[in-house]
Amino acid sequence: MGVPDGHLAGILAWYSLIHFEPAELPLILGEFARCVKPGGSVLLGFFDGPAGEPFPHASVVHAFLADGLNNPQWRSGVQSIALKDCTSGESGAVYSQALTGPKGRPLQGDYKITDA
C-alpha cells in the first residue's frame, strides 16, 4: 500500500475486495494488518448471500472473510485460533484467538462474526 508499518488509524474497504480472486485475499488482508497501527480498525463491506453478477466470486470472498479459521493466512502473529461456538463461517460464530502482542507477549481474546 506504500505506507510504513502501523501508519494508518484505519482502513475502509467497502465492497472492494469482491473484485479480487480468493487466492489474493491473504496477501491483501495481510497488507491491511501491516499498515494499521495497534488498536486500529479495518472495516470491510462485502456481500452476504448468493453470488450475483458481475461478481460471481463474491460468495467465495464472503466465506473466506467470515471464516475466522483463515486468520493465520493473512494476519501475522496469530499463535492459535479455534472455533468456540456456532458454525465456522456463519453469522454468530465465536472464535478464540491468541496473538503475539507488544514485545512478544501473548494476547488472548474472543471475537464474534456479526452482520453489519
mmCIF file of C-alpha atoms in Angstrom:
data_model
loop_
_atom_site.group_PDB
_atom_site.id
_atom_site.type_symbol
_atom_site.label_atom_id
_atom_site.label_comp_id
_atom_site.label_asym_id
_atom_site.label_seq_id
_atom_site.Cartn_x
_atom_site.Cartn_y
_atom_site.Cartn_z
ATOM 1 C CA MET A 1 0.000 0.000 0.000
ATOM 2 C CA GLY A 2 3.006 2.264 0.095
ATOM 3 C CA VAL A 3 2.766 3.294 3.770
ATOM 4 C CA PRO A 4 5.019 2.416 6.720
ATOM 5 C CA ASP A 5 4.107 -0.347 9.166
ATOM 6 C CA GLY A 6 1.412 0.723 11.637
ATOM 7 C CA HIS A 7 0.960 4.080 9.931
ATOM 8 C CA LEU A 8 -2.829 4.107 9.496
ATOM 9 C CA ALA A 9 -5.501 4.506 12.157
ATOM 10 C CA GLY A 10 -7.928 2.573 9.993
ATOM 11 C CA ILE A 11 -8.769 1.203 6.566
ATOM 12 C CA LEU A 12 -12.145 1.193 4.835
ATOM 13 C CA ALA A 13 -12.559 -1.462 2.132
ATOM 14 C CA TRP A 14 -16.208 -1.056 1.172
ATOM 15 C CA TYR A 15 -17.257 -3.721 -1.343
ATOM 16 C CA SER A 16 -13.811 -3.557 -2.934
ATOM 17 C CA LEU A 17 -12.404 -6.986 -2.022
ATOM 18 C CA ILE A 18 -15.022 -8.702 -4.176
ATOM 19 C CA HIS A 19 -13.017 -7.570 -7.195
ATOM 20 C CA PHE A 20 -10.112 -9.843 -6.237
ATOM 21 C CA GLU A 21 -9.766 -13.568 -6.572
ATOM 22 C CA PRO A 22 -9.980 -15.510 -3.290
ATOM 23 C CA ALA A 23 -6.350 -16.615 -3.612
ATOM 24 C CA GLU A 24 -5.309 -12.932 -3.414
ATOM 25 C CA LEU A 25 -7.102 -12.244 -0.131
ATOM 26 C CA PRO A 26 -4.374 -13.418 2.275
ATOM 27 C CA LEU A 27 -1.877 -11.003 0.706
ATOM 28 C CA ILE A 28 -4.333 -8.083 0.658
ATOM 29 C CA LEU A 29 -5.578 -8.612 4.206
ATOM 30 C CA GLY A 30 -2.020 -9.148 5.416
ATOM 31 C CA GLU A 31 -1.101 -5.778 3.940
ATOM 32 C CA PHE A 32 -4.060 -4.189 5.731
ATOM 33 C CA ALA A 33 -2.877 -5.725 9.016
ATOM 34 C CA ARG A 34 0.671 -4.462 8.412
ATOM 35 C CA CYS A 35 -0.433 -0.885 7.702
ATOM 36 C CA VAL A 36 -2.888 -0.420 10.598
ATOM 37 C CA LYS A 37 -1.462 0.699 13.913
ATOM 38 C CA PRO A 38 -2.093 -1.423 17.041
ATOM 39 C CA GLY A 39 -5.666 -0.834 18.132
ATOM 40 C CA GLY A 40 -6.583 0.492 14.681
ATOM 41 C CA SER A 41 -9.568 -0.705 12.677
ATOM 42 C CA VAL A 42 -10.293 -2.325 9.342
ATOM 43 C CA LEU A 43 -13.891 -2.019 8.162
ATOM 44 C CA LEU A 44 -14.839 -4.405 5.376
ATOM 45 C CA GLY A 45 -18.034 -4.341 3.360
ATOM 46 C CA PHE A 46 -18.899 -7.420 1.340
ATOM 47 C CA PHE A 47 -21.921 -9.285 0.041
ATOM 48 C CA ASP A 48 -23.705 -11.776 2.242
ATOM 49 C CA GLY A 49 -25.733 -14.331 0.381
ATOM 50 C CA PRO A 50 -25.819 -15.822 -3.087
ATOM 51 C CA ALA A 51 -23.296 -14.537 -5.582
ATOM 52 C CA GLY A 52 -24.615 -12.178 -8.208
ATOM 53 C CA GLU A 53 -23.404 -10.857 -11.494
ATOM 54 C CA PRO A 54 -20.972 -9.362 -12.355
ATOM 55 C CA PHE A 55 -19.089 -10.579 -9.251
ATOM 56 C CA PRO A 56 -19.605 -14.340 -9.285
ATOM 57 C CA HIS A 57 -16.821 -14.903 -6.755
ATOM 58 C CA ALA A 58 -18.373 -12.608 -4.107
ATOM 59 C CA SER A 59 -19.798 -15.508 -2.100
ATOM 60 C CA VAL A 60 -16.396 -17.209 -2.037
ATOM 61 C CA VAL A 61 -14.795 -13.992 -0.773
ATOM 62 C CA HIS A 62 -17.507 -13.679 1.879
ATOM 63 C CA ALA A 63 -16.922 -17.239 3.049
ATOM 64 C CA PHE A 64 -13.165 -16.626 3.323
ATOM 65 C CA LEU A 65 -13.592 -13.424 5.344
ATOM 66 C CA ALA A 66 -16.309 -14.788 7.615
ATOM 67 C CA ASP A 67 -14.363 -17.944 8.466
ATOM 68 C CA GLY A 68 -12.083 -16.793 11.263
ATOM 69 C CA LEU A 69 -10.075 -20.001 10.965
ATOM 70 C CA ASN A 70 -8.466 -18.359 7.897
ATOM 71 C CA ASN A 71 -6.865 -15.624 10.037
ATOM 72 C CA PRO A 72 -3.368 -17.170 10.112
ATOM 73 C CA GLN A 73 -3.311 -16.998 6.296
ATOM 74 C CA TRP A 74 -3.500 -13.204 6.244
ATOM 75 C CA ARG A 75 -2.604 -11.960 9.688
ATOM 76 C CA SER A 76 0.870 -12.313 11.149
ATOM 77 C CA GLY A 77 1.202 -13.047 14.830
ATOM 78 C CA VAL A 78 -1.708 -15.489 15.101
ATOM 79 C CA GLN A 79 -0.461 -18.139 17.522
ATOM 80 C CA SER A 80 -3.646 -20.157 17.684
ATOM 81 C CA ILE A 81 -7.273 -19.922 16.688
ATOM 82 C CA ALA A 82 -10.231 -22.150 17.384
ATOM 83 C CA LEU A 83 -13.955 -22.109 16.812
ATOM 84 C CA LYS A 84 -15.544 -21.582 20.220
ATOM 85 C CA ASP A 85 -19.264 -21.521 19.407
ATOM 86 C CA CYS A 86 -21.656 -21.967 16.453
ATOM 87 C CA THR A 87 -20.664 -22.955 12.909
ATOM 88 C CA SER A 88 -17.462 -21.747 11.302
ATOM 89 C CA GLY A 89 -18.013 -19.008 8.747
ATOM 90 C CA GLU A 90 -21.586 -18.235 9.754
ATOM 91 C CA SER A 91 -23.028 -15.170 11.420
ATOM 92 C CA GLY A 92 -22.784 -15.576 15.165
ATOM 93 C CA ALA A 93 -19.688 -17.770 15.076
ATOM 94 C CA VAL A 94 -17.356 -17.068 18.000
ATOM 95 C CA TYR A 95 -13.612 -17.652 17.677
ATOM 96 C CA SER A 96 -10.974 -17.799 20.396
ATOM 97 C CA GLN A 97 -7.648 -16.428 19.239
ATOM 98 C CA ALA A 98 -4.170 -15.954 20.693
ATOM 99 C CA LEU A 99 -1.960 -13.304 19.087
ATOM 100 C CA THR A 100 1.587 -12.126 19.556
ATOM 101 C CA GLY A 101 1.222 -8.746 21.220
ATOM 102 C CA PRO A 102 3.629 -5.932 22.067
ATOM 103 C CA LYS A 103 7.122 -7.136 22.997
ATOM 104 C CA GLY A 104 6.112 -10.672 22.018
ATOM 105 C CA ARG A 105 3.577 -11.085 24.806
ATOM 106 C CA PRO A 106 0.650 -13.375 24.004
ATOM 107 C CA LEU A 107 -2.791 -11.784 23.829
ATOM 108 C CA GLN A 108 -5.917 -13.895 24.142
ATOM 109 C CA GLY A 109 -9.348 -12.798 23.001
ATOM 110 C CA ASP A 110 -12.622 -13.943 21.557
ATOM 111 C CA TYR A 111 -14.450 -12.328 18.674
ATOM 112 C CA LYS A 112 -17.788 -12.884 17.007
ATOM 113 C CA ILE A 113 -18.821 -12.729 13.356
ATOM 114 C CA THR A 114 -21.755 -10.320 13.167
ATOM 115 C CA ASP A 115 -23.960 -8.858 10.483
ATOM 116 C CA ALA A 116 -23.324 -5.209 9.741
#
